Coordinates of C-alpha atoms and ligand atoms in Angstrom, one line a residue:
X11 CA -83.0 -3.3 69.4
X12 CA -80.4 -5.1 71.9
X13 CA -79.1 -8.3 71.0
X14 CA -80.0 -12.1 72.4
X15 CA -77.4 -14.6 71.9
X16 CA -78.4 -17.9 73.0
X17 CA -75.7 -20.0 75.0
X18 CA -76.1 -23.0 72.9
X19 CA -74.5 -20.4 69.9
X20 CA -71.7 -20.2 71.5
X21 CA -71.4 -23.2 74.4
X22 CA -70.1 -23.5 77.5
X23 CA -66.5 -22.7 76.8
X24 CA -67.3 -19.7 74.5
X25 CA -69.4 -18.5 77.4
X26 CA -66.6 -19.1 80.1
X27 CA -64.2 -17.2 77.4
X28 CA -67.0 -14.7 76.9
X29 CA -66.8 -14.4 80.8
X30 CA -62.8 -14.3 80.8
X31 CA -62.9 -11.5 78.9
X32 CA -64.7 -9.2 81.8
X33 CA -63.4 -10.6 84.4
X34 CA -61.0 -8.1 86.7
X35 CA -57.9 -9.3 86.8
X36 CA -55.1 -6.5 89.2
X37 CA -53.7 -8.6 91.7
X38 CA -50.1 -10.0 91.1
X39 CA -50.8 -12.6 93.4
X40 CA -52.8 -14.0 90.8
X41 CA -50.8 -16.2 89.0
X42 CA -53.4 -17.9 86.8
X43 CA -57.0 -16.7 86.5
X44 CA -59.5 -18.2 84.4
X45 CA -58.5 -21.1 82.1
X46 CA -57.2 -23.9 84.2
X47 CA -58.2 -26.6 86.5
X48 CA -57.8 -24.3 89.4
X49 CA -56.7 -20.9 90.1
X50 CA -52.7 -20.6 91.4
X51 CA -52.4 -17.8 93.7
X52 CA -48.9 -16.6 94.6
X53 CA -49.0 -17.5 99.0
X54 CA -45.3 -16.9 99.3
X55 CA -43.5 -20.2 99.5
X56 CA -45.7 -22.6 97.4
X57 CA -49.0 -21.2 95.1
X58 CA -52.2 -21.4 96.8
X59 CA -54.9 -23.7 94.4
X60 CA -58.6 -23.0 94.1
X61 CA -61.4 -24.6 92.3
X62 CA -65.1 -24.7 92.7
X63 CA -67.5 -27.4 90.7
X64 CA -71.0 -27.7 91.3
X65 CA -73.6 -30.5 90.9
X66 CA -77.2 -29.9 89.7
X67 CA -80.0 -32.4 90.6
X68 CA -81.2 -34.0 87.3
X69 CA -78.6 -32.4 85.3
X70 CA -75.1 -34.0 87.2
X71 CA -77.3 -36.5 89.1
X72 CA -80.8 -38.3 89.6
X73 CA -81.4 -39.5 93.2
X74 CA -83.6 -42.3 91.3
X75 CA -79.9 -44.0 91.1
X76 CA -77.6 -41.8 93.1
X77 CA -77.1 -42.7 97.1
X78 CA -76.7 -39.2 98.8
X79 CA -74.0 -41.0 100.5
X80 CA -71.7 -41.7 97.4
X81 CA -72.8 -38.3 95.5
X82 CA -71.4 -36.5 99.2
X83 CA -68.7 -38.7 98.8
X84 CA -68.5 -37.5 94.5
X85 CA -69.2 -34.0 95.2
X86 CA -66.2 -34.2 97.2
X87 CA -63.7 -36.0 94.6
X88 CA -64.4 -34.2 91.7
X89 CA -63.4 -31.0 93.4
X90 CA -60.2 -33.1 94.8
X91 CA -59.3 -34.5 91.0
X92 CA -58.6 -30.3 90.0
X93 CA -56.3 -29.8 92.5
X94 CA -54.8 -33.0 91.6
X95 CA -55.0 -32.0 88.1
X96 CA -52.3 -28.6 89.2
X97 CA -49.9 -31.0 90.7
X98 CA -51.3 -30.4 94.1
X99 CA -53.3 -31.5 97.0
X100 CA -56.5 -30.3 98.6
X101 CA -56.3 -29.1 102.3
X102 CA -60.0 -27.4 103.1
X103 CA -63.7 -27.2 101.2
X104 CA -66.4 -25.0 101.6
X105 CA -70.1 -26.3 100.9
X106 CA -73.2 -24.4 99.5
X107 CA -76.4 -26.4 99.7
X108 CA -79.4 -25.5 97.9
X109 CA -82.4 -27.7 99.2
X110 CA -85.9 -28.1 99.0
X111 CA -88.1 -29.6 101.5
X112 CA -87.9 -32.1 100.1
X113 CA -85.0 -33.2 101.9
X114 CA -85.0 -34.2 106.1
X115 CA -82.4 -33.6 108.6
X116 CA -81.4 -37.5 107.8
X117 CA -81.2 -36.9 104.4
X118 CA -78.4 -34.1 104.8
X119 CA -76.9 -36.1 107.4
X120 CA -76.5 -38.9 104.7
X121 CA -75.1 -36.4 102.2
X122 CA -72.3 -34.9 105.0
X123 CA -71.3 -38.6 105.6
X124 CA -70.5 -38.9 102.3
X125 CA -68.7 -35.9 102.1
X126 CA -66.7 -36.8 105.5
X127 CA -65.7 -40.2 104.1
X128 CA -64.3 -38.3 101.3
X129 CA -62.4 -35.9 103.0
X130 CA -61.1 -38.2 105.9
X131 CA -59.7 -40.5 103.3
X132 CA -58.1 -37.2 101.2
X133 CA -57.3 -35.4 104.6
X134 CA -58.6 -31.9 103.4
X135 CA -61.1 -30.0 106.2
X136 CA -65.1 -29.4 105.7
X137 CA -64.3 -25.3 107.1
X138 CA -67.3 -23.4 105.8
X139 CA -70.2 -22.9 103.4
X140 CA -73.7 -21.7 103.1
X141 CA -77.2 -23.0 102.9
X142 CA -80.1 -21.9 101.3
X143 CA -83.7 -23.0 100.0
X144 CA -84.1 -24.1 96.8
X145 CA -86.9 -24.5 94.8
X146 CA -86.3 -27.4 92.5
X147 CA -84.2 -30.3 93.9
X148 CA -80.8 -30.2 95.4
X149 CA -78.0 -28.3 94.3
X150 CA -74.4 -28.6 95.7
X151 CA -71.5 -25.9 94.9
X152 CA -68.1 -27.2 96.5
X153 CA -65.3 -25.1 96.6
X154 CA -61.7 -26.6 97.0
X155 CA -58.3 -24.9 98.3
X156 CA -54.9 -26.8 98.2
X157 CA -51.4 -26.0 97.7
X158 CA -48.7 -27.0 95.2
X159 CA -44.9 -26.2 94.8
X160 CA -43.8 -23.4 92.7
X161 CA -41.7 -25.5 90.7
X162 CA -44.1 -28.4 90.6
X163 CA -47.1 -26.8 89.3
X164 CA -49.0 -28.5 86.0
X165 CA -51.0 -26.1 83.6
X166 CA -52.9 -27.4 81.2
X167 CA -50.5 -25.1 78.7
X168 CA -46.2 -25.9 78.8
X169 CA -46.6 -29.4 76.8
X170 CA -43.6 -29.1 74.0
X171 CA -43.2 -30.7 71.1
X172 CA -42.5 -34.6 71.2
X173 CA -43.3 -34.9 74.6
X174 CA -45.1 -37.9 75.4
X175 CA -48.6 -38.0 76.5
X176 CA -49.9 -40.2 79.3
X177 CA -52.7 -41.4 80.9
X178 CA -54.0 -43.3 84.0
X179 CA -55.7 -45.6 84.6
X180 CA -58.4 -46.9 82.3
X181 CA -61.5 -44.8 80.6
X182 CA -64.7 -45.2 80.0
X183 CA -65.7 -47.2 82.7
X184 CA -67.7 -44.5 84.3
X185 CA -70.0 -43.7 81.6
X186 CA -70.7 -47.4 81.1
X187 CA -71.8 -47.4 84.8
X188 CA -74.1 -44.6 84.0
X189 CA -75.8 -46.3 81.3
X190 CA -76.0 -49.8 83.2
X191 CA -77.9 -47.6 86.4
X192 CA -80.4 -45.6 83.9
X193 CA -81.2 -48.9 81.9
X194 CA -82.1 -50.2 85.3
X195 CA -84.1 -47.3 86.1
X196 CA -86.2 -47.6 83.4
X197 CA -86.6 -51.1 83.2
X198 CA -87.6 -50.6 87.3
X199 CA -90.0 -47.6 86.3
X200 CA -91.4 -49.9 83.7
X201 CA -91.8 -52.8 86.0
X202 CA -91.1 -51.5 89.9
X203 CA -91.0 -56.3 90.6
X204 CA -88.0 -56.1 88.8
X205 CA -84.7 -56.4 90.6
X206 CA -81.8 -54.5 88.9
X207 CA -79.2 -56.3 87.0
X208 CA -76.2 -54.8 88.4
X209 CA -74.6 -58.2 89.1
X210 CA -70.9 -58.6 87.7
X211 CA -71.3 -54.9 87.0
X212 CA -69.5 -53.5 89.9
X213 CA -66.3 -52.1 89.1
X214 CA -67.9 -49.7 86.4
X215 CA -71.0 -48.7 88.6
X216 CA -68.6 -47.6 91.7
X217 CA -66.8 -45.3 88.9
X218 CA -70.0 -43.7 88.2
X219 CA -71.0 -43.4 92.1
X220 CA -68.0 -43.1 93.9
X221 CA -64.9 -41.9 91.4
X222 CA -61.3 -41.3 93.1
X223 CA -59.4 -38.4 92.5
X224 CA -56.0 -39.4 91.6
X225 CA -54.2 -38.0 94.5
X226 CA -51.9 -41.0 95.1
X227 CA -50.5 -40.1 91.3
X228 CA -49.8 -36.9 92.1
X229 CA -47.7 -38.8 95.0
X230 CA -46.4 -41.2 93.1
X231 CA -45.6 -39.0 90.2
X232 CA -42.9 -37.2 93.2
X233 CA -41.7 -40.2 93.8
X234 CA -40.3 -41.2 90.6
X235 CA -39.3 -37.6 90.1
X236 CA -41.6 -36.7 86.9
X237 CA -42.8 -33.5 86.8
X238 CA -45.5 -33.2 84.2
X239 CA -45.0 -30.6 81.6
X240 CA -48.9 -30.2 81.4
X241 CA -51.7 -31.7 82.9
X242 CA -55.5 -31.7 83.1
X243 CA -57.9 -34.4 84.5
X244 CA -60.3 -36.2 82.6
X245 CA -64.4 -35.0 83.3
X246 CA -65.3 -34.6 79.7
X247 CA -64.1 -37.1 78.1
X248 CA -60.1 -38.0 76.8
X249 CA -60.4 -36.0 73.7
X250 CA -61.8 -33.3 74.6
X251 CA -59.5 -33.0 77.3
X252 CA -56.3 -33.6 74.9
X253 CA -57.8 -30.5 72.7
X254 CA -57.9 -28.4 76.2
X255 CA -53.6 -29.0 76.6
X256 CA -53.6 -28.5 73.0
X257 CA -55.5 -25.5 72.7
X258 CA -53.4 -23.9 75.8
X259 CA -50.4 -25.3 74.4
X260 CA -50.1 -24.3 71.1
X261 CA -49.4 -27.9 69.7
X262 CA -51.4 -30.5 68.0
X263 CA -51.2 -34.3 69.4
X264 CA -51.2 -38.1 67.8
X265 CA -52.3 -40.8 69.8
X266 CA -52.5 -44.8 69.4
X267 CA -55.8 -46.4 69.5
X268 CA -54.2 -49.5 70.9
X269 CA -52.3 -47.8 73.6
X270 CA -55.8 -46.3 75.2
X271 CA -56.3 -47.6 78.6
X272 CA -59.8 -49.7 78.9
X273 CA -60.7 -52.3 81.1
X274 CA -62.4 -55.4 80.1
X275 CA -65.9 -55.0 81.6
X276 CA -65.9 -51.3 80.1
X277 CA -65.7 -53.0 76.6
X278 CA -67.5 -56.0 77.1
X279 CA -70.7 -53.8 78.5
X280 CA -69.8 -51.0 76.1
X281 CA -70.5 -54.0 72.9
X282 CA -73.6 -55.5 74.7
X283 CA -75.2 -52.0 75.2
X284 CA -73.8 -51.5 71.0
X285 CA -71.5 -48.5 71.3
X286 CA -67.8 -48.7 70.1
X287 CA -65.7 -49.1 72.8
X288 CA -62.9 -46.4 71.7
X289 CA -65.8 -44.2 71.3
X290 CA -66.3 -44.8 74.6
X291 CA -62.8 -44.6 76.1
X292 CA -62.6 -40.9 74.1
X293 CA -65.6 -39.6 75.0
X294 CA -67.1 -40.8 77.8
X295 CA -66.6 -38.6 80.8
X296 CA -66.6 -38.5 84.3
X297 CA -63.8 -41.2 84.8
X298 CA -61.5 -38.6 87.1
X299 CA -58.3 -40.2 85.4
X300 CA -54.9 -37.3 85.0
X301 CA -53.7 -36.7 81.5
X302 CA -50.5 -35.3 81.3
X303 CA -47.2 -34.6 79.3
X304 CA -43.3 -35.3 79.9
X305 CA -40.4 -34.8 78.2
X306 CA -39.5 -38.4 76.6
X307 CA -36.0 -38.2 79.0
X308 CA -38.1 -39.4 81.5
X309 CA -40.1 -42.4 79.4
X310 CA -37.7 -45.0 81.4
X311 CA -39.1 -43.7 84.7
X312 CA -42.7 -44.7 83.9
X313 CA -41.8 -47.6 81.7
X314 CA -44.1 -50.8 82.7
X315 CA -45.8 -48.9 85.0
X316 CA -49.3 -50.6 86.3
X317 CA -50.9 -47.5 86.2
X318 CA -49.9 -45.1 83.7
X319 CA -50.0 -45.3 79.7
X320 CA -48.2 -43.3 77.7
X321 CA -50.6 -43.1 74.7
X322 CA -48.6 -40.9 72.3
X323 CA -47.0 -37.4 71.8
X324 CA -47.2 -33.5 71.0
X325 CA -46.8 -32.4 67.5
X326 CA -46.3 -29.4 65.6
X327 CA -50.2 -28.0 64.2
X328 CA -53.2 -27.6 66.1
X329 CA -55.6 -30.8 65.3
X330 CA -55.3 -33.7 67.8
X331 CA -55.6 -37.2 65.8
X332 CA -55.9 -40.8 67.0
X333 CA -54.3 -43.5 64.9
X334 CA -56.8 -46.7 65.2
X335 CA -55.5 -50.0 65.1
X336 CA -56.0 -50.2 61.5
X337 CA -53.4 -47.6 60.8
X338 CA -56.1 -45.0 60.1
X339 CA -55.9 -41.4 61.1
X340 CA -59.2 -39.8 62.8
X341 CA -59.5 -35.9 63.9
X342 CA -60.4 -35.9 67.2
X343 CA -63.5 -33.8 68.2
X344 CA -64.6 -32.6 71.7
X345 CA -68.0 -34.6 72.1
X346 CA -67.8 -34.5 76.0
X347 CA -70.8 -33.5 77.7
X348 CA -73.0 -30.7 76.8
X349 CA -74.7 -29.2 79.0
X350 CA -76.4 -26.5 76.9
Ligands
ADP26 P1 -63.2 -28.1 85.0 O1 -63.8 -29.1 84.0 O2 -61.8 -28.5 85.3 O3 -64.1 -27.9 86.2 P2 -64.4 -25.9 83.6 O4 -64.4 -26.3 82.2 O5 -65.6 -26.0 84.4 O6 -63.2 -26.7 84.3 O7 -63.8 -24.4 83.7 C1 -62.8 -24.0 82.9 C2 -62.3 -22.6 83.5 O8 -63.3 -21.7 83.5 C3 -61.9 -22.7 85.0 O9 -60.7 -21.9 85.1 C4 -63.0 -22.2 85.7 O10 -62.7 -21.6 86.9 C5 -63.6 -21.1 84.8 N1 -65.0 -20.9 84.9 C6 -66.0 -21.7 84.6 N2 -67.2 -21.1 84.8 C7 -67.0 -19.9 85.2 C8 -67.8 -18.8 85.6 N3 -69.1 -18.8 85.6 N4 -67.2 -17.6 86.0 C9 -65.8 -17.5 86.1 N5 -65.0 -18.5 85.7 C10 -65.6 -19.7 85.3
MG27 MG1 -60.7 -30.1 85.7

């Protein structure tokens, strides 16, 4: 009898290390496979970075909500934030649409301006991609190429011990857009009179609809000379991102409740909808901030900066664990998002 394992045994990343395992790997070009925000491919004077995300109607996005200009625009960034994530920059996408009739010529035009906005503002090139029928609702595969310098590159493994850990930014914000735009959804679906409160809500909602990958850090990170030890940006969520460098470091980590970046409408909404904001700020995903390490030499470089926090630092073990303001110690555990 042969054996069924369903995926939600072993999740998304013990499928994707399931898939590691078979994957070919005889090229020495191929300087990191499987594993890492991108692929890093050995071009000669600087690596050659590759990454491919994809969004799924109804699983990534509900066009209820979701202008098909901003989720052009999103399907672009998110692929931009992983080559950020190396260290590096994007330079060209491919596209692979999936549609349904659903959608008209407009519609796909609305969906490309999106995606030129995107990658006008980034200065990376829409070369290629492929389009096909679908059968249920849209689906959208980017793939991203971009360049780094050999000696500039970020893994998410190379954090040492005591290194610091930062972050930009501020967290959360995004997934308290989401849940102001689906409580409007259903309060419109319940009553279609009703005018959406989304009123004093701005900043959060535009992190849901139209995040920014955090290419101007990876400038400004040049600038001040810091090269990060490790990095990874943040989709899932800050902690399970911190267990990824972790994980691929061979380290544990300790970071300060206090010291987590949040702004104020992100907690304010986060206690009217009656979530804990650190919850929120640790778990909630989709917020496209970097988290990286440094050695502590370089501390005085990013002191006071508007923009970065440094949250904490690497440790000998393997658990990652937040102090709260309290003085407490909690384990931190990968909630992120699950998509099986
Ligand atoms: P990210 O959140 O940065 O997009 P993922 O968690 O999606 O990263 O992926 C982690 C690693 O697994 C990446 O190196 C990615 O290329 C790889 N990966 C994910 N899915 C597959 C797949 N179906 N086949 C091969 N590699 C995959
Ligand atoms: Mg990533």
């Amino acid at each position: 009898m042969s054996e069924r394992t369903e995926i939600s045994e072993i999740g998304e990343f013990g499928l994707i290390g399931r898939i590691r395992e078979m994957a070919y790997h005889g090229n020495k070009s191929t300087i990191k496979g499987i594993g890492d925000d991108a692929a890093v491919i050995d071009n000669g004077d600087d690596y050659l970075i590759v990454s491919t995300d994809a969004l799924v109607e109804n699983v990534h996005f509900d066009l209820g909500y979701v202008p098909l200009r901003h989720l052009g625009y999103k399907a672009m960034a998110v692929n931009f934030s992983d080559m950020a994530a190396m260290n590096g920059i994007p330079q060209q996408v491919v596209v692979a649409l999936g549609l349904s009739n659903r959608f008209s010529v407009e519609a796909v035009e609305e969906l490309y301006e999106g995606m030129r906005l995107a990658c006008e503002k980034y200065g990376v090139d829409l070369v290629g991609g492929d389009t096909t029928t679908s059968r249920s609702g849209l689906f959208i595969s980017v793939t991203v190429v971009g360049k780094v310098a050999k000696d500039k590159v970020a893994f998410r493994k190379g954090a040492k011990e005591k290194e610091l850990i930062c972050v930009t930014g501020d967290l959360g914000a995004a997934f308290m857009g989401l849940q102001v735009l689906e409580r409007e959804k259903q309060v419109f679906q319940a009553n279609p009179e009703m005018q959406p409160e989304l009123e004093g809500k701005d900043y959060i909602i535009q992190r849901q609809l139209k995040p920014e990958p955090r290419l101007d850090v990876v400038q400004e990170l040049a600038r001040l000379g810091v090269t990060p030890s490790s990095m990874i940006d943040i989709s899932d969520g800050l902690a399970s991102e911190l267990l990824h460098l972790c994980k691929a470091s061979g380290l544990g980590a300790r970071i300060y409740e206090e010291k987590i970046p949040v702004d104020r409408m992100t907690y304010e909404v986060a206690r009217e909808f009656e979530l804990d904001p650190i919850t929120v700020q640790l778990n909630g995903g989709e917020d496209y901030e970097l988290l990286f390490t440094m050695p502590q030499e370089d501390y005085e470089k990013l002191r006071n900066h508007p923009d970065i926090s440094v949250i904490g630092y690497m440790e000998a073990g393997s658990t990652a664990v937040m102090v709260t303001k309290q003085g407490n110690e909690v384990q931190l555990q990968a909630q992120g998002w699950k998509h099986f």
